[in-house]
CSV table of C-alpha atoms and ligand atoms in Angstrom, one decimal:
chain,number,residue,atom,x,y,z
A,25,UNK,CA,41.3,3.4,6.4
A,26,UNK,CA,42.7,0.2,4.8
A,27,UNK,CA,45.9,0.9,2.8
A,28,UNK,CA,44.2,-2.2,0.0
A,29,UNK,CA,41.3,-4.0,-0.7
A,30,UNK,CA,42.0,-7.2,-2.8
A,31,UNK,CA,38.2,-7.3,-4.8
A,32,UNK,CA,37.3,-10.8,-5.9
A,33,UNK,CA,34.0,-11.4,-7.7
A,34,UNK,CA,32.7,-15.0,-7.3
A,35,UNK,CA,30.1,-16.9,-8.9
A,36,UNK,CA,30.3,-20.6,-8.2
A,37,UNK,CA,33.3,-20.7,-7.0
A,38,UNK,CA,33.1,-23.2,-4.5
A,39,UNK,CA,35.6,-25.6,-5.6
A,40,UNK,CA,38.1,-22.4,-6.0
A,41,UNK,CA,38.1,-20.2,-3.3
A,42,UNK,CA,39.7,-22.2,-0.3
A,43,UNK,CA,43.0,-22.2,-2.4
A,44,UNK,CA,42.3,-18.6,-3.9
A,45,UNK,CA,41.9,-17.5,0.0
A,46,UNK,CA,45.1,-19.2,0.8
A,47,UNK,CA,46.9,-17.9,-1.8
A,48,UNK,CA,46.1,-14.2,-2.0
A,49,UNK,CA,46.1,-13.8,2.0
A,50,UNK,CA,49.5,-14.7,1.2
A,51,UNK,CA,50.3,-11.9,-0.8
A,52,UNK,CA,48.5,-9.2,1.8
A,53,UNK,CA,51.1,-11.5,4.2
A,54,UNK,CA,54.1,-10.6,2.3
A,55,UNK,CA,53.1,-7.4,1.7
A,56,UNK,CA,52.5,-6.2,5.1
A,57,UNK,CA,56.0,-8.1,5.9
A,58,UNK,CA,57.5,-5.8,3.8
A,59,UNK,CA,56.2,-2.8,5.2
A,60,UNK,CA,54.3,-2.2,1.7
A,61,UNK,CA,51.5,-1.6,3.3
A,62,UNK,CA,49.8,-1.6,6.8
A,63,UNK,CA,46.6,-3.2,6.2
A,64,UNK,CA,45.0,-5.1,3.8
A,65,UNK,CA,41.9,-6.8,2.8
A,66,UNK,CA,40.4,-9.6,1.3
A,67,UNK,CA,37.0,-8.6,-0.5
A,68,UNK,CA,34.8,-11.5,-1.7
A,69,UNK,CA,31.8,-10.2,-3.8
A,70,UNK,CA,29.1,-13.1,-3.9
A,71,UNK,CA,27.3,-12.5,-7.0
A,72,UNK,CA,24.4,-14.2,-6.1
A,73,UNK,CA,26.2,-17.8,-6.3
A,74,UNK,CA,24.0,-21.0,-6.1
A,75,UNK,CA,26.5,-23.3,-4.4
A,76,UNK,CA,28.4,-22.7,-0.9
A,77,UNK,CA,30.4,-19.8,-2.4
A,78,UNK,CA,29.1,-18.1,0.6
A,79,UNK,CA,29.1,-19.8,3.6
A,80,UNK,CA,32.8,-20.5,2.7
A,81,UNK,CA,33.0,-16.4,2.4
A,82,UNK,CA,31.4,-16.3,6.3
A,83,UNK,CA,33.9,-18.9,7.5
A,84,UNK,CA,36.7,-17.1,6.6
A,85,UNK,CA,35.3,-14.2,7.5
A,86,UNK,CA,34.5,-15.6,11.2
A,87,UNK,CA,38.0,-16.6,11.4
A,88,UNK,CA,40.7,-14.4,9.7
A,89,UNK,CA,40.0,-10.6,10.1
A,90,UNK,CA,41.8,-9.6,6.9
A,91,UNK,CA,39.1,-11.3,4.8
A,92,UNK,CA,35.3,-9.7,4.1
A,93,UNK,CA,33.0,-10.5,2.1
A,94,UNK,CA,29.5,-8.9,0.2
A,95,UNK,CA,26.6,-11.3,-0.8
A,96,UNK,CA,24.7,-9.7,-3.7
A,97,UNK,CA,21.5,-10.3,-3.9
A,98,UNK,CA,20.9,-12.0,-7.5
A,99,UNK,CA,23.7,-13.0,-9.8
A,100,UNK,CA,24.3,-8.8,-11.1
A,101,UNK,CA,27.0,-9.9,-13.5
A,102,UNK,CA,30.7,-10.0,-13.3
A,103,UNK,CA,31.2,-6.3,-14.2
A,104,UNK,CA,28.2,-5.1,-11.6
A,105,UNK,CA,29.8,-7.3,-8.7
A,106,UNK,CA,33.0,-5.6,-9.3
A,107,UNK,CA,31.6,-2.0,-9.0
A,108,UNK,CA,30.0,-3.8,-5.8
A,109,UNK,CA,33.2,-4.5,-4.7
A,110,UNK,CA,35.0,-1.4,-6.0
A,111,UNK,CA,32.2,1.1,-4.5
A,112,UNK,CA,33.3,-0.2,-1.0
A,113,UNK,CA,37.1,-0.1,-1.6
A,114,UNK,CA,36.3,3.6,-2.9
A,115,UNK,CA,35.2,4.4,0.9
A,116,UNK,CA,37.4,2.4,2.6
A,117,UNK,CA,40.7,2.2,1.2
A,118,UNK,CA,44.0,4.1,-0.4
A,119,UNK,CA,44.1,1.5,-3.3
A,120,UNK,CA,42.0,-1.4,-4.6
A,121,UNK,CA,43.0,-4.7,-6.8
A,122,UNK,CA,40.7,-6.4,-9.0
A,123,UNK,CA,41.2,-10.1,-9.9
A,124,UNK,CA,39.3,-12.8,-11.0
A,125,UNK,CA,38.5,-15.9,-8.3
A,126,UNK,CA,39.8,-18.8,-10.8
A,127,UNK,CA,43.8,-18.0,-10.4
A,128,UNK,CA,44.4,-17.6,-13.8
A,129,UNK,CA,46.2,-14.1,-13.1
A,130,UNK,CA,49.5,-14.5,-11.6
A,131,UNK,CA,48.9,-13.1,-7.8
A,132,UNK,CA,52.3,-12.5,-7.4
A,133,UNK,CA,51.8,-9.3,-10.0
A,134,UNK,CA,50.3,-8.2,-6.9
A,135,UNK,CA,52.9,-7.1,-4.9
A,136,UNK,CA,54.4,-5.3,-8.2
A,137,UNK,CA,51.4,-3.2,-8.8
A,138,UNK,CA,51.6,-2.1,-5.6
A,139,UNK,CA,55.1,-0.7,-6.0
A,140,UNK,CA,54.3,0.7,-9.3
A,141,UNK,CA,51.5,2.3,-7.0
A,142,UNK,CA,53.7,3.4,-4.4
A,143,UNK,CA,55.6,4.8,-6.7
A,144,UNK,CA,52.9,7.1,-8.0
A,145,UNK,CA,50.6,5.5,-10.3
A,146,UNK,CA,47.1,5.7,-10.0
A,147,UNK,CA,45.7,2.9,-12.1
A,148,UNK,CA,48.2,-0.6,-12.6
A,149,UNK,CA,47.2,-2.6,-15.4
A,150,UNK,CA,47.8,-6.1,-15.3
A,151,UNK,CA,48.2,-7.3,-18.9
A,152,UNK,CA,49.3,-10.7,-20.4
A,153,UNK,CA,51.7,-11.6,-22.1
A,154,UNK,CA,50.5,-14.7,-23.9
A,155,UNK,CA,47.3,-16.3,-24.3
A,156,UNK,CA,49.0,-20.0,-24.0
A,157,UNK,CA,46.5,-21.4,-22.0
A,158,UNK,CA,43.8,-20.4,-23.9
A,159,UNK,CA,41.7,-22.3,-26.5
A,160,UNK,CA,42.6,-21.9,-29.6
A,161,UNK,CA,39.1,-19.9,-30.5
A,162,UNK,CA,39.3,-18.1,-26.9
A,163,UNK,CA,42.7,-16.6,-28.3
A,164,UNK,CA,41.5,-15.5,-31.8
A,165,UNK,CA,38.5,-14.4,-30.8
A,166,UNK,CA,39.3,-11.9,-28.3
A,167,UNK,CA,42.0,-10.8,-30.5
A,168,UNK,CA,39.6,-10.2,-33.3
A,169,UNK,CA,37.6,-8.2,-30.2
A,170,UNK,CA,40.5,-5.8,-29.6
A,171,UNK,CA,41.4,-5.0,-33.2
A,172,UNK,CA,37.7,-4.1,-33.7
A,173,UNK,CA,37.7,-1.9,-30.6
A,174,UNK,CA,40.8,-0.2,-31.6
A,175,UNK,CA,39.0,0.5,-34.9
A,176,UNK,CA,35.9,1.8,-33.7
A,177,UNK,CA,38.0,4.1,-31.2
A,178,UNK,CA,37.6,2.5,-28.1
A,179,UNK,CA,40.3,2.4,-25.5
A,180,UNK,CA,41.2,-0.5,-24.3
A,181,UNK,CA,44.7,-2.1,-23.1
A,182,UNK,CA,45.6,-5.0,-25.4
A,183,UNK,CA,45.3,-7.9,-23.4
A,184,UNK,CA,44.6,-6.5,-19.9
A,185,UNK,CA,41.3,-8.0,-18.6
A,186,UNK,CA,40.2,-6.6,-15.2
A,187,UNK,CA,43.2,-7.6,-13.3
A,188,UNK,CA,44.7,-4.1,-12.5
A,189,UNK,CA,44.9,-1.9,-9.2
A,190,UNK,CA,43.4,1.8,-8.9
A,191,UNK,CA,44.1,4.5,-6.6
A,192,UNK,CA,41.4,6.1,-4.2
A,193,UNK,CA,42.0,9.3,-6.5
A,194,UNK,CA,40.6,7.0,-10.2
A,195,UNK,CA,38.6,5.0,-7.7
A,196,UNK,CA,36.3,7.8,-6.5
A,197,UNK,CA,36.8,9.1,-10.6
A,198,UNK,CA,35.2,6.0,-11.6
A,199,UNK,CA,32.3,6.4,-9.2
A,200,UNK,CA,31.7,9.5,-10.9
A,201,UNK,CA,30.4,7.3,-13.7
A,202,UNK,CA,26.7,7.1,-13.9
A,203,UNK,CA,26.5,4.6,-16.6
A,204,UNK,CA,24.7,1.2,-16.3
A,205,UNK,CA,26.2,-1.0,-18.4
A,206,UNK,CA,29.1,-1.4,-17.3
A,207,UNK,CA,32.9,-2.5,-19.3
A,208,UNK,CA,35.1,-1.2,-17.0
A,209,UNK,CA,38.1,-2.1,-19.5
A,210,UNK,CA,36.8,0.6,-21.3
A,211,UNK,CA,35.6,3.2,-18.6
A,212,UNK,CA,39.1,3.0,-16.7
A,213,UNK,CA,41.4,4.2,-19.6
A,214,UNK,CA,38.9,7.0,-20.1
A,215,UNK,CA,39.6,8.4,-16.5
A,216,UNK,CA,43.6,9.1,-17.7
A,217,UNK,CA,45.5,9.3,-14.3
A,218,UNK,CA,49.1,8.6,-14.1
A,219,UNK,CA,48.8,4.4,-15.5
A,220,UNK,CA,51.2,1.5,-15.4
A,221,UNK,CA,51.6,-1.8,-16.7
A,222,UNK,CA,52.8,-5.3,-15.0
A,223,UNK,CA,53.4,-7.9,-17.4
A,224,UNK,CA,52.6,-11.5,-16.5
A,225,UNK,CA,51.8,-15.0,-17.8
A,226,UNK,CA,48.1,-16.5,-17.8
A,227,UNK,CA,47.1,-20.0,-16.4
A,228,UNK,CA,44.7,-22.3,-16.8
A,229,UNK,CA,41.9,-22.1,-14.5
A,230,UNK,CA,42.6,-23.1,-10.9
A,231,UNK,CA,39.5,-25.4,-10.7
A,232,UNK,CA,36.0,-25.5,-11.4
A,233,UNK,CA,34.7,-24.1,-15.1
A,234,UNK,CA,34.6,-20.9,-16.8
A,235,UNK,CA,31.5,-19.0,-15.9
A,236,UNK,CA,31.7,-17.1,-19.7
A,237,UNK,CA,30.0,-19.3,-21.9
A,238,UNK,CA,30.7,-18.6,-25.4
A,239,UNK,CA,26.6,-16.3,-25.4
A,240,UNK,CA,27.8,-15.0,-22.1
A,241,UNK,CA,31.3,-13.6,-24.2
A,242,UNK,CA,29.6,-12.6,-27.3
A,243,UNK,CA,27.0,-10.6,-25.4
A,244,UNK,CA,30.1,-9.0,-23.1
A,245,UNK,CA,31.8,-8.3,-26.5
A,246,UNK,CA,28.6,-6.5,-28.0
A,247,UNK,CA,28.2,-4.4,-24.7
A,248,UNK,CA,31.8,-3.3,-24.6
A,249,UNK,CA,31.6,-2.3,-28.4
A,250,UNK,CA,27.6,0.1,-27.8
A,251,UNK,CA,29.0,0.7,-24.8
A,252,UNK,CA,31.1,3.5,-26.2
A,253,UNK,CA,31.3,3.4,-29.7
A,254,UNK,CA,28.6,5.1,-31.8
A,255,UNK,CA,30.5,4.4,-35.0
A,256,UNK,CA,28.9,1.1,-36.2
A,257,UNK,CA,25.4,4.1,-36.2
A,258,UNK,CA,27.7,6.7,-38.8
A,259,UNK,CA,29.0,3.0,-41.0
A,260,UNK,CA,24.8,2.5,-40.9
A,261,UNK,CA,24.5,6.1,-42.7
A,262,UNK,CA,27.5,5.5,-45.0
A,263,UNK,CA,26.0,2.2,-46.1
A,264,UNK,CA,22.6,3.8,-47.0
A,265,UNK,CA,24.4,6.3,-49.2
A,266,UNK,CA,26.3,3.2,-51.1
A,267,UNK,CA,23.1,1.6,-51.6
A,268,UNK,CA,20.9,4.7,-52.5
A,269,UNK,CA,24.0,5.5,-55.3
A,270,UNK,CA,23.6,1.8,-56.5
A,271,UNK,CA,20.2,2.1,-56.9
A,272,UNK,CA,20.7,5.3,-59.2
A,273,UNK,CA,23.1,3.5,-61.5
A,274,UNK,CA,20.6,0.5,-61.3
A,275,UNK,CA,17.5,2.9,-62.7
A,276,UNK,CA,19.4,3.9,-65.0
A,277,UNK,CA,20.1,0.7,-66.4
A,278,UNK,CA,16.3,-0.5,-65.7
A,279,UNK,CA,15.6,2.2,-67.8
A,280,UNK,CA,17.8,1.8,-70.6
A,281,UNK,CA,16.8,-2.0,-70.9
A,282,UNK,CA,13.0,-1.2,-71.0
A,283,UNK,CA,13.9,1.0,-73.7
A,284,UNK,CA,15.7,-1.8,-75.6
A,285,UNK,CA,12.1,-4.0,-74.5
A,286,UNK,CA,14.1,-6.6,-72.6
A,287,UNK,CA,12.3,-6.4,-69.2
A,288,UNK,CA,11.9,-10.3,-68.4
A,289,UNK,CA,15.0,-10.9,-68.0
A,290,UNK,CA,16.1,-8.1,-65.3
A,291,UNK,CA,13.9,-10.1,-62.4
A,292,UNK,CA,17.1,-12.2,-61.2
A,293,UNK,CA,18.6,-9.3,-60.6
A,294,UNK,CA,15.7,-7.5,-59.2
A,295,UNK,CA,15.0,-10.4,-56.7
A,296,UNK,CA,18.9,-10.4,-54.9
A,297,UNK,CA,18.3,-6.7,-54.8
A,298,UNK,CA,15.4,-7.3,-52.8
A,299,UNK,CA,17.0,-9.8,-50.3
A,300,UNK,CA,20.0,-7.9,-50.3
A,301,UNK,CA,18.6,-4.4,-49.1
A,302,UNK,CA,16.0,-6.0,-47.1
A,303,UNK,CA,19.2,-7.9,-44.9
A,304,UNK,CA,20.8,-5.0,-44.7
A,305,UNK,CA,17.5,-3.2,-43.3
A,306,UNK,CA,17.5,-6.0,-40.8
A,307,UNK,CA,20.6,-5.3,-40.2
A,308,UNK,CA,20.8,-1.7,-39.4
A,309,UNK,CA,17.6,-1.5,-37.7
A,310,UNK,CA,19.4,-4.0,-35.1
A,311,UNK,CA,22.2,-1.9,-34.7
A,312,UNK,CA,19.6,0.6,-34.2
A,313,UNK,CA,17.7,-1.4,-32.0
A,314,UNK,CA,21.4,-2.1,-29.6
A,315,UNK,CA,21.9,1.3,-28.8
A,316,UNK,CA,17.8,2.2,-28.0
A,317,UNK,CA,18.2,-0.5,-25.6
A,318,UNK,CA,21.1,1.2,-24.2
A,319,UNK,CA,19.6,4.2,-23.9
A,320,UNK,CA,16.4,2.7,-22.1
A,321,UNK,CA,18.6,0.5,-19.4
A,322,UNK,CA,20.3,3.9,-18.9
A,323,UNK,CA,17.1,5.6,-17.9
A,324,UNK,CA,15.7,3.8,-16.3
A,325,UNK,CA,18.2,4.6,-13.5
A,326,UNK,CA,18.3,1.0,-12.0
A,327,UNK,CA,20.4,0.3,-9.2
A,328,UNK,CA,23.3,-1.9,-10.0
A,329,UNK,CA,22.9,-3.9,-7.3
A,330,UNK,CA,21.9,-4.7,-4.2
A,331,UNK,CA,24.0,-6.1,-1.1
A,332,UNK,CA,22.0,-8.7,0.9
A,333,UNK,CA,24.5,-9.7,3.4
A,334,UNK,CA,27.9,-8.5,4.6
A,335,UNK,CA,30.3,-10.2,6.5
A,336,UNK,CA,34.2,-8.9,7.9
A,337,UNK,CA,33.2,-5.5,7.1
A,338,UNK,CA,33.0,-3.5,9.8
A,339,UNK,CA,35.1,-0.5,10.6
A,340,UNK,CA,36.5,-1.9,14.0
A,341,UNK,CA,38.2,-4.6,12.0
A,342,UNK,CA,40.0,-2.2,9.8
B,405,UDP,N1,31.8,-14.0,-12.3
B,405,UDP,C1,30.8,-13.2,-11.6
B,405,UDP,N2,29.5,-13.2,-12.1
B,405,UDP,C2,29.1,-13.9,-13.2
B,405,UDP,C3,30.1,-14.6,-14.0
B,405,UDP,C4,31.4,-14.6,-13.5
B,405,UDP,O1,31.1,-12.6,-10.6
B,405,UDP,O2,28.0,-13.8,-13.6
B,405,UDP,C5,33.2,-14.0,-11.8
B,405,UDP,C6,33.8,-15.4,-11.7
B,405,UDP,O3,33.5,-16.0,-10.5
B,405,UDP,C7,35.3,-15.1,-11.9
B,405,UDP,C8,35.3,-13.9,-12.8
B,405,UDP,O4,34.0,-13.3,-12.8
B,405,UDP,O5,35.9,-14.7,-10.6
B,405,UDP,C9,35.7,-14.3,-14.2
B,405,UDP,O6,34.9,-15.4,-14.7
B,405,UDP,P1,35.6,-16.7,-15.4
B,405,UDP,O7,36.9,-17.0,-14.8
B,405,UDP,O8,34.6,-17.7,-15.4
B,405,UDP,O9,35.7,-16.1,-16.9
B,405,UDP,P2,36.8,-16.4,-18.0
B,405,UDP,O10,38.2,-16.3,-17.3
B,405,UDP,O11,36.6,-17.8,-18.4
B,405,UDP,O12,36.7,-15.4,-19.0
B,406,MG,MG1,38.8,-17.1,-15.6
């Protein structure tokens, strides 16, 4: 049994992942120095790249034994290829980080979640303390994301993104999850456990660009929300009601003005009506529509991925 399992999904990360190796090797060097822990490992989760993400992954693999690696077999998405990643830590280790391939998380937060770890928590947040190296609309935009998912009851951490470390205990919790789509910001606060928090700074991207283009975000930011909110379906029911006690007050006045014999006049008004209720129709039949396709992904029962290779694996090397 490994005492950690540093998960890294990659997509493209070619340009990265030779100084990403380097450096986080170097934390599972200082922490074994210390006497943190015994062993450690260095998991690379290859979501189905299209560049030499992989054969980099092998290389290391061939040549350093605290580095493995899994190659899915089609590009899963970022939140799949981290269940990859944590499914295997699950079986294999006391404790598992998560952290993105680019650098932008500080490593070095490493080797304090771990203490907070050792010191009995099961599940370390890693959680930013600015957005400075953020655009401008990156920023506002995911802060307009947490203040609606706060309002629509979902747990999340402000600002924590899926840098965080989890115990085998909230580990094999999470596996428990049968859910497809996955937003593990919001599934892991929903396991409780004993939690911390390590504060750090964000940095620009190491190299290479950001593999969340803005449909990419908007779509992640949609999934999180159905994904375990069925508010925006009760706001549907409360809109009808407006509308239906507009349209009283409106008869009422249809009727009063084809008593007076003024109908002509009334059509503006009938005609935004018309547009109006028919958007919002639209509207809620999407919302609608979001959360049927939820509920077909989910039973459909698909697995959420599928390893094709493996490489630095096996249980002799741990
Ligand atoms: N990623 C992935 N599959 C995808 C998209 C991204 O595994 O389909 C990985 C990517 O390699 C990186 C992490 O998810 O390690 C976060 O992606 P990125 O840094 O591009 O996102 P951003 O920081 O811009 O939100
Ligand atoms: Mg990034």
């Amino acid at each position: 049994m490994l005492d950690l399992v540093i998960v890294v999904p990659c997509y493209n990360e070619e340009e990265v992942l030779p100084e990403t190796t380097r450096q986080l090797t170097g934390i599972l060097e200082e922490l074994s120095v210390r006497g943190t822990i015994g062993s450690g490992r260095l998991l690379y989760v290859d979501d189905g790249s299209r560049d030499r993400t992989w054969e980099l992954v092998c290389g290391y693999a061939a040549s350093d034994r605290r580095v493995g690696g899994l190659k899915l077999a089609h590009n899963a998405g970022h939140q799949q290829a981290l269940w990859a990643g944590l499914e295997w830590a699950a079986g294999h280790a006391s404790a598992a980080v998560s952290i993105d391939a680019d650098l932008q998380d500080n490593v070095h937060s490493i080797v304090d979640m771990v203490e907070a770890w050792r010191d009995g928590a099961d599940i370390v947040y890693g959680v930013r303390r600015e957005r400075k190296t953020d655009t401008f609309f990156k920023r506002h935009t995911a802060q307009m994301f947490y203040r609606l998912m706060k309002g629509l009851g979902g747990e999340v951490v402000y600002n924590h993104a899926d840098f965080r470390l989890m115990s085998r205990r909230a580990l094999q919790a999470l596996m428990a999850f049968p859910e497809r789509n996955l937003f593990l910001r919001g599934m892991v606060p929903a396991l409780g456990f004993r939690t911390a928090k390590v504060f750090y700074d964000r940095k620009e991207r190491w190299a290479g660009e950001s593999k969340y283009p803005l449909g990419k975000m908007v779509s992640f930011a949609l999934d999180g929300i159905t994904s375990f909110s069925v508010r925006p379906l009760r706001y549907i029911v409360m809109l009808g009601l407006l509308f239906i006690l507009i349209s009283v007050v409106a008869i009422v006045y249809g009727v009063v003005v084809y008593c007076q014999g003024n109908t002509i006049p009334g059509w503006t008004s009938l005609l935004v009506s018309v547009w109006f209720i028919g958007g919002s129709i639209l509207m809620a039949l999407g919302i609608i529509g979001e959360y049927v396709g939820k509920i077909y992904k989910e039973v459909k029962r698909r697995p959420r991925y599928f390893v094709e290779a493996e490489a630095g694996t096996a249980e002799d090397q741990e």
